[in-house]
Amino acid sequence: MSTQHDEHDAAGATGVADQVVAAAERARAASHGLALATRAEKDAALQAMAEALLTREPEVLAANGEDVARAEANGTPPNIVDRLRLTQERVAAMAQGLRDVAALPDPVGEVLRGSTLANGLEMRQVRVPFGVVGMIYEARPNVTADAAGICLKSGNAVLLRGSSSARSSNAAIVAALRDAIAGTGLDPDVVQQVPGDSHDSVKALMRARGHVDVLIPRGGAGLIRSVVEESTVPVIETGVGNCHVYVDRAADLDKALAIVLNAKTHRTSVCNAAESLLVHADLADTFVPRVVAALQEAGVTVHGDERFQAEDGVLPATDEDYGQEYLSLDISAAVVPDLDGAIAHIRRWSSQHTEAIVTEDLAAARRFTAAVDSAAVLVNASTRFTDGGEFGFGAEIGISTQKLHARGPMGLTEMTSTKYVVTGDGHVR
Amino acid sequence: MSTQHDEHDAAGATGVADQVVAAAERARAASHGLALATRAEKDAALQAMAEALLTREPEVLAANGEDVARAEANGTPPNIVDRLRLTQERVAAMAQGLRDVAALPDPVGEVLRGSTLANGLEMRQVRVPFGVVGMIYEARPNVTADAAGICLKSGNAVLLRGSSSARSSNAAIVAALRDAIAGTGLDPDVVQQVPGDSHDSVKALMRARGHVDVLIPRGGAGLIRSVVEESTVPVIETGVGNCHVYVDRAADLDKALAIVLNAKTHRTSVCNAAESLLVHADLADTFVPRVVAALQEAGVTVHGDERFQAEDGVLPATDEDYGQEYLSLDISAAVVPDLDGAIAHIRRWSSQHTEAIVTEDLAAARRFTAAVDSAAVLVNASTRFTDGGEFGFGAEIGISTQKLHARGPMGLTEMTSTKYVVTGDGHVR
């Protein structure tokens, strides 16, 4: 989080808090109309938002150029600058993302259950929007358009608090989206950038209980932890993935090798990449040399237990390694005595995001999927499949690693609450 | 919350926190076995728990006698002492409650959705327990048995932190339940009383993030607010109900009168009782005199706006009245210009628990149920129907007034999370 505005005085902090609450109140008022908007109205707005991004691409790229120049002048590492940088292709992808959301079904109004009670009351549970959602996120400006689209389709007004390093890009994107929304007759205050880019605005969002219904932090572990610990607004925790692949005694070793390599190396900077490898003791002599060689060939540094250290180039693994989400070409590795040893290791170290077992043994697969308590448990498949797109949700606001409300990839339905609608004819108790 | 242990020093507070974490860790270990228990095993435990309460009734009543005597000696008001008091009938009702939970279907393992993805991966979303649930509640000792039963059936270990005024009763109940559970082969640490009865133990529960998965406060508004604001463990907020009945221009006035009387007077101390009455301006002259007379006849004090004050005995209503959950024979009342005026009043003052409209006009009913954002919205029925038992859930742990995870009456299914189980045959991306 940026702290460049730390010179503000207490009056400044109060000012930002008041502005955030005022923005949330405008969002609340706008959300009432959005909650009643038809799917056709919302889809028209999404198409107009996509169109506006394409039409105003030069403006968006120019604003992004300012952010990139400032980041480079500040000595920001090139990989972070790359996350920040927009191109014609990336703007086109944002627009396409909005059109994709328009093509998805409307979650609002879906009837989850319903029955006629013994006394004749007709009861149904219906999906409704949360109301006002706060998004706190880092670096990538494309999240601004993605989050605005998902929130609008699910009937929620959104307060966007992106990274201060992307403030010019985000402002240009939000301006384009708001004009497009206003042009279709919806209230543009359903999409707002949070006023202020000091940490005070984040604090104000976290204290806006009653004004903001749900807060979703997306970014590094530090950001997420601070929001979870400090917020009085209900939070949906996303993302840290210390994901394990367990190669069972009954594994097909070719499948195991392919899955370990894919899970570790397909994309290292994402939360569903594998960070730890567990191998059944009976396979130590056959599989450990083979998997270490293949991982090293792919450029991966292996941090292993004693058995793994018997292979050339394997570094010793510490507790810090087993507890870590590397997000790099590193993997921790250990030999476990058996299936229950693997489950115990996972219970101790996992962040409960995604765990995979490789086995041809049905009983082992059943036991692993029942006993491992993670958002996703995979059998004979790469951890990389835990993803809203792969699951067919069509859009994803993040991957929840908490157990309350939503767990795993969150699509449009996870951005809703429910209410009970009960109809009678003068019923009393 | 009791503060009689305020003389403890910092070391004492640390001691309680450590004990609470240790209890939570025992609960976690026990929860692993409970999560895998079959329905038959859980139902056998519930039946044994019911049996134990009946067998050990003298012990439970004797312990309760100590609590009642202490409360009376402290000058506790008679209505609070009554909530605390157990009788043979109340113990029998607790036992029957456990048997009722045994008769309900097991939520764990229910498949919520599933499909075969384009690449052949089989994906399903399955209900799983939360793991460790913390309950913080006041006065009534019967909540101890109810919460233990609901948590056990839904596969959750529970840490029970009841009122210190009920500590002897709760200890006797928990002892009976734990012995019964152990007798059926399950780990008795799935039901534990939280060590310590000072406020430190509540604080320790609220800070036990990672050890406790969900915290559910049940009690007065002050308790709930403090837990919601201070807890770093995810919270399900229950219960404050400032519920409204709106009598529309197109209401059948006989139904309206019956519903208002039932909603206000059937039971005043509960969260689904009506606290505020709104009447369409066109009915002011016909319905206001009639409803005021009927309410006063039933012993209700009406706190009304100017039009209501034209009737004898109506007190003036302040903002405090409109914002209040009386839980007594009082009701606030106002005439509103039209349906949208009623919706605006409700948006301003409601706690979003339950709102009812009385109308024969389909368009008015549709608009009210769509625009009013409360856990339950009723048409031509008393607010008293917002209840797990009435909705056919069979058991209720509380009524959620938040939008995250669960909204409205929470039964067994609301006491679960989900996970995705995905099965492939060597799938990689």
GROMACS .gro file of N, CA, C and O in nm, chain A residues 257-324:
model
  272
  257LEU      N    1   0.431  -3.726  -1.322
  257LEU     CA    2   0.536  -3.635  -1.369
  257LEU      C    3   0.475  -3.518  -1.447
  257LEU      O    4   0.512  -3.402  -1.425
  258ALA      N    5   0.382  -3.551  -1.534
  258ALA     CA    6   0.319  -3.445  -1.616
  258ALA      C    7   0.244  -3.347  -1.526
  258ALA      O    8   0.249  -3.225  -1.547
  259ILE      N    9   0.174  -3.398  -1.426
  259ILE     CA   10   0.094  -3.311  -1.338
  259ILE      C   11   0.185  -3.223  -1.252
  259ILE      O   12   0.161  -3.102  -1.237
  260VAL      N   13   0.291  -3.281  -1.195
  260VAL     CA   14   0.382  -3.202  -1.111
  260VAL      C   15   0.444  -3.090  -1.195
  260VAL      O   16   0.447  -2.973  -1.152
  261LEU      N   17   0.491  -3.124  -1.315
  261LEU     CA   18   0.556  -3.021  -1.399
  261LEU      C   19   0.457  -2.912  -1.438
  261LEU      O   20   0.487  -2.793  -1.432
  262ASN      N   21   0.337  -2.954  -1.478
  262ASN     CA   22   0.237  -2.855  -1.518
  262ASN      C   23   0.198  -2.766  -1.401
  262ASN      O   24   0.191  -2.642  -1.413
  263ALA      N   25   0.174  -2.828  -1.285
  263ALA     CA   26   0.127  -2.753  -1.168
  263ALA      C   27   0.234  -2.653  -1.122
  263ALA      O   28   0.202  -2.543  -1.078
  264LYS      N   29   0.361  -2.690  -1.134
  264LYS     CA   30   0.468  -2.601  -1.088
  264LYS      C   31   0.507  -2.498  -1.193
  264LYS      O   32   0.529  -2.381  -1.160
  265THR      N   33   0.514  -2.539  -1.321
  265THR     CA   34   0.582  -2.451  -1.418
  265THR      C   35   0.492  -2.384  -1.520
  265THR      O   36   0.535  -2.294  -1.591
  266HIS      N   37   0.364  -2.425  -1.530
  266HIS     CA   38   0.278  -2.368  -1.634
  266HIS      C   39   0.268  -2.217  -1.620
  266HIS      O   40   0.270  -2.142  -1.716
  267ARG      N   41   0.253  -2.172  -1.495
  267ARG     CA   42   0.255  -2.029  -1.465
  267ARG      C   43   0.287  -2.018  -1.316
  267ARG      O   44   0.209  -2.066  -1.234
  268THR      N   45   0.399  -1.957  -1.284
  268THR     CA   46   0.444  -1.965  -1.144
  268THR      C   47   0.385  -1.858  -1.055
  268THR      O   48   0.382  -1.873  -0.934
  269SER      N   49   0.336  -1.747  -1.113
  269SER     CA   50   0.299  -1.632  -1.031
  269SER      C   51   0.153  -1.636  -0.985
  269SER      O   52   0.101  -1.538  -0.935
  270VAL      N   53   0.086  -1.750  -1.005
  270VAL     CA   54  -0.058  -1.755  -0.976
  270VAL      C   55  -0.085  -1.842  -0.854
  270VAL      O   56  -0.005  -1.927  -0.817
  271CYS      N   57  -0.201  -1.818  -0.790
  271CYS     CA   58  -0.228  -1.883  -0.662
  271CYS      C   59  -0.255  -2.032  -0.676
  271CYS      O   60  -0.242  -2.106  -0.579
  272ASN      N   61  -0.290  -2.081  -0.796
  272ASN     CA   62  -0.316  -2.225  -0.810
  272ASN      C   63  -0.194  -2.302  -0.862
  272ASN      O   64  -0.206  -2.419  -0.898
  273ALA      N   65  -0.077  -2.238  -0.864
  273ALA     CA   66   0.047  -2.311  -0.895
  273ALA      C   67   0.084  -2.398  -0.775
  273ALA      O   68   0.057  -2.362  -0.661
  274ALA      N   69   0.145  -2.515  -0.801
  274ALA     CA   70   0.189  -2.602  -0.691
  274ALA      C   71   0.312  -2.542  -0.626
  274ALA      O   72   0.399  -2.486  -0.693
  275GLU      N   73   0.318  -2.554  -0.494
  275GLU     CA   74   0.433  -2.503  -0.419
  275GLU      C   75   0.501  -2.614  -0.340
  275GLU      O   76   0.608  -2.592  -0.283
  276SER      N   77   0.438  -2.732  -0.335
  276SER     CA   78   0.495  -2.839  -0.253
  276SER      C   79   0.460  -2.975  -0.313
  276SER      O   80   0.348  -2.996  -0.360
  277LEU      N   81   0.557  -3.066  -0.309
  277LEU     CA   82   0.543  -3.200  -0.366
  277LEU      C   83   0.561  -3.303  -0.255
  277LEU      O   84   0.659  -3.297  -0.181
  278LEU      N   85   0.466  -3.395  -0.244
  278LEU     CA   86   0.475  -3.503  -0.146
  278LEU      C   87   0.477  -3.635  -0.222
  278LEU      O   88   0.396  -3.655  -0.313
  279VAL      N   89   0.567  -3.725  -0.182
  279VAL     CA   90   0.582  -3.853  -0.253
  279VAL      C   91   0.572  -3.967  -0.152
  279VAL      O   92   0.635  -3.963  -0.045
  280HIS      N   93   0.493  -4.069  -0.186
  280HIS     CA   94   0.479  -4.186  -0.100
  280HIS      C   95   0.614  -4.257  -0.086
  280HIS      O   96   0.688  -4.271  -0.184
  281ALA      N   97   0.645  -4.304   0.036
  281ALA     CA   98   0.777  -4.363   0.066
  281ALA      C   99   0.811  -4.478  -0.029
  281ALA      O  100   0.928  -4.494  -0.068
  282ASP      N  101   0.712  -4.556  -0.069
  282ASP     CA  102   0.741  -4.671  -0.155
  282ASP      C  103   0.793  -4.629  -0.293
  282ASP      O  104   0.846  -4.711  -0.366
  283LEU      N  105   0.769  -4.501  -0.329
  283LEU     CA  106   0.812  -4.453  -0.460
  283LEU      C  107   0.943  -4.376  -0.454
  283LEU      O  108   0.991  -4.325  -0.556
  284ALA      N  109   0.999  -4.365  -0.332
  284ALA     CA  110   1.115  -4.277  -0.315
  284ALA      C  111   1.225  -4.311  -0.417
  284ALA      O  112   1.277  -4.222  -0.484
  285ASP      N  113   1.256  -4.439  -0.431
  285ASP     CA  114   1.370  -4.474  -0.516
  285ASP      C  115   1.339  -4.465  -0.665
  285ASP      O  116   1.426  -4.435  -0.746
  286THR      N  117   1.214  -4.488  -0.702
  286THR     CA  118   1.182  -4.482  -0.844
  286THR      C  119   1.147  -4.340  -0.888
  286THR      O  120   1.195  -4.293  -0.991
  287PHE      N  121   1.064  -4.270  -0.810
  287PHE     CA  122   1.009  -4.144  -0.859
  287PHE      C  123   1.091  -4.021  -0.821
  287PHE      O  124   1.098  -3.925  -0.898
  288VAL      N  125   1.151  -4.023  -0.702
  288VAL     CA  126   1.221  -3.901  -0.658
  288VAL      C  127   1.332  -3.861  -0.756
  288VAL      O  128   1.337  -3.744  -0.799
  289PRO      N  129   1.422  -3.953  -0.797
  289PRO     CA  130   1.526  -3.910  -0.893
  289PRO      C  131   1.467  -3.856  -1.023
  289PRO      O  132   1.511  -3.755  -1.077
  290ARG      N  133   1.361  -3.922  -1.069
  290ARG     CA  134   1.301  -3.884  -1.197
  290ARG      C  135   1.236  -3.745  -1.189
  290ARG      O  136   1.255  -3.661  -1.278
  291VAL      N  137   1.159  -3.720  -1.083
  291VAL     CA  138   1.088  -3.592  -1.074
  291VAL      C  139   1.186  -3.477  -1.047
  291VAL      O  140   1.170  -3.367  -1.099
  292VAL      N  141   1.291  -3.505  -0.967
  292VAL     CA  142   1.391  -3.399  -0.941
  292VAL      C  143   1.460  -3.361  -1.071
  292VAL      O  144   1.476  -3.242  -1.103
  293ALA      N  145   1.501  -3.461  -1.149
  293ALA     CA  146   1.569  -3.433  -1.276
  293ALA      C  147   1.480  -3.352  -1.369
  293ALA      O  148   1.523  -3.253  -1.430
  294ALA      N  149   1.352  -3.393  -1.377
  294ALA     CA  150   1.260  -3.323  -1.468
  294ALA      C  151   1.235  -3.179  -1.421
  294ALA      O  152   1.230  -3.086  -1.502
  295LEU      N  153   1.220  -3.161  -1.290
  295LEU     CA  154   1.197  -3.025  -1.237
  295LEU      C  155   1.319  -2.937  -1.262
  295LEU      O  156   1.307  -2.822  -1.305
  296GLN      N  157   1.437  -2.993  -1.236
  296GLN     CA  158   1.559  -2.914  -1.255
  296GLN      C  159   1.578  -2.880  -1.403
  296GLN      O  160   1.616  -2.769  -1.439
  297GLU      N  161   1.547  -2.975  -1.488
  297GLU     CA  162   1.553  -2.953  -1.633
  297GLU      C  163   1.463  -2.835  -1.673
  297GLU      O  164   1.495  -2.757  -1.763
  298ALA      N  165   1.348  -2.822  -1.601
  298ALA     CA  166   1.254  -2.713  -1.630
  298ALA      C  167   1.292  -2.584  -1.556
  298ALA      O  168   1.216  -2.487  -1.558
  299GLY      N  169   1.407  -2.586  -1.489
  299GLY     CA  170   1.454  -2.463  -1.424
  299GLY      C  171   1.407  -2.445  -1.281
  299GLY      O  172   1.422  -2.338  -1.223
  300VAL      N  173   1.349  -2.550  -1.222
  300VAL     CA  174   1.293  -2.539  -1.087
  300VAL      C  175   1.399  -2.574  -0.982
  300VAL      O  176   1.471  -2.673  -0.998
  301THR      N  177   1.407  -2.495  -0.877
  301THR     CA  178   1.491  -2.527  -0.762
  301THR      C  179   1.409  -2.608  -0.663
  301THR      O  180   1.301  -2.565  -0.622
  302VAL      N  181   1.460  -2.725  -0.626
  302VAL     CA  182   1.389  -2.812  -0.533
  302VAL      C  183   1.447  -2.793  -0.393
  302VAL      O  184   1.569  -2.799  -0.374
  303HIS      N  185   1.355  -2.768  -0.296
  303HIS     CA  186   1.392  -2.756  -0.155
  303HIS      C  187   1.336  -2.880  -0.087
  303HIS      O  188   1.215  -2.886  -0.063
  304GLY      N  189   1.423  -2.979  -0.056
  304GLY     CA  190   1.369  -3.108  -0.016
  304GLY      C  191   1.406  -3.153   0.123
  304GLY      O  192   1.493  -3.095   0.190
  305ASP      N  193   1.339  -3.261   0.167
  305ASP     CA  194   1.374  -3.325   0.294
  305ASP      C  195   1.500  -3.410   0.271
  305ASP      O  196   1.560  -3.407   0.164
  306GLU      N  197   1.536  -3.491   0.371
  306GLU     CA  198   1.663  -3.566   0.361
  306GLU      C  199   1.667  -3.656   0.237
  306GLU      O  200   1.767  -3.661   0.167
  307ARG      N  201   1.557  -3.727   0.211
  307ARG     CA  202   1.557  -3.818   0.097
  307ARG      C  203   1.577  -3.741  -0.034
  307ARG      O  204   1.654  -3.783  -0.121
  308PHE      N  205   1.508  -3.627  -0.045
  308PHE     CA  206   1.523  -3.547  -0.168
  308PHE      C  207   1.665  -3.491  -0.179
  308PHE      O  208   1.720  -3.478  -0.288
  309GLN      N  209   1.724  -3.457  -0.063
  309GLN     CA  210   1.859  -3.400  -0.065
  309GLN      C  211   1.964  -3.499  -0.114
  309GLN      O  212   2.077  -3.461  -0.146
  310ALA      N  213   1.928  -3.628  -0.121
  310ALA     CA  214   2.020  -3.727  -0.175
  310ALA      C  215   2.043  -3.705  -0.325
  310ALA      O  216   2.140  -3.756  -0.382
  311GLU      N  217   1.952  -3.629  -0.387
  311GLU     CA  218   1.969  -3.598  -0.531
  311GLU      C  219   2.054  -3.472  -0.545
  311GLU      O  220   2.044  -3.379  -0.464
  312ASP      N  221   2.133  -3.467  -0.651
  312ASP     CA  222   2.220  -3.351  -0.676
  312ASP      C  223   2.139  -3.222  -0.687
  312ASP      O  224   2.037  -3.219  -0.756
  313GLY      N  225   2.188  -3.119  -0.625
  313GLY     CA  226   2.132  -2.985  -0.646
  313GLY      C  227   2.008  -2.954  -0.565
  313GLY      O  228   1.951  -2.845  -0.577
  314VAL      N  229   1.962  -3.049  -0.482
  314VAL     CA  230   1.843  -3.022  -0.399
  314VAL      C  231   1.888  -2.950  -0.271
  314VAL      O  232   1.978  -2.996  -0.201
  315LEU      N  233   1.824  -2.838  -0.243
  315LEU     CA  234   1.855  -2.761  -0.122
  315LEU      C  235   1.775  -2.815  -0.005
  315LEU      O  236   1.666  -2.871  -0.025
  316PRO      N  237   1.826  -2.798   0.117
  316PRO     CA  238   1.748  -2.844   0.233
  316PRO      C  239   1.622  -2.758   0.252
  316PRO      O  240   1.627  -2.636   0.240
  317ALA      N  241   1.509  -2.823   0.284
  317ALA     CA  242   1.383  -2.752   0.308
  317ALA      C  243   1.368  -2.724   0.457
  317ALA      O  244   1.392  -2.812   0.540
  318THR      N  245   1.329  -2.602   0.490
  318THR     CA  246   1.300  -2.565   0.628
  318THR      C  247   1.148  -2.555   0.644
  318THR      O  248   1.074  -2.563   0.545
  319ASP      N  249   1.104  -2.533   0.769
  319ASP     CA  250   0.961  -2.510   0.791
  319ASP      C  251   0.912  -2.392   0.709
  319ASP      O  252   0.799  -2.391   0.660
  320GLU      N  253   1.000  -2.293   0.693
  320GLU     CA  254   0.962  -2.176   0.615
  320GLU      C  255   0.930  -2.215   0.470
  320GLU      O  256   0.837  -2.164   0.409
  321ASP      N  257   1.009  -2.310   0.417
  321ASP     CA  258   0.981  -2.357   0.281
  321ASP      C  259   0.843  -2.425   0.274
  321ASP      O  260   0.764  -2.399   0.185
  322TYR      N  261   0.817  -2.515   0.370
  322TYR     CA  262   0.689  -2.588   0.365
  322TYR      C  263   0.569  -2.495   0.383
  322TYR      O  264   0.461  -2.523   0.335
  323GLY      N  265   0.590  -2.385   0.454
  323GLY     CA  266   0.479  -2.293   0.480
  323GLY      C  267   0.461  -2.186   0.375
  323GLY      O  268   0.371  -2.103   0.386
  324GLN      N  269   0.543  -2.189   0.272
  324GLN     CA  270   0.554  -2.074   0.183
  324GLN      C  271   0.481  -2.089   0.049
  324GLN      O  272   0.476  -2.196  -0.010
   0.00000   0.00000   0.00000
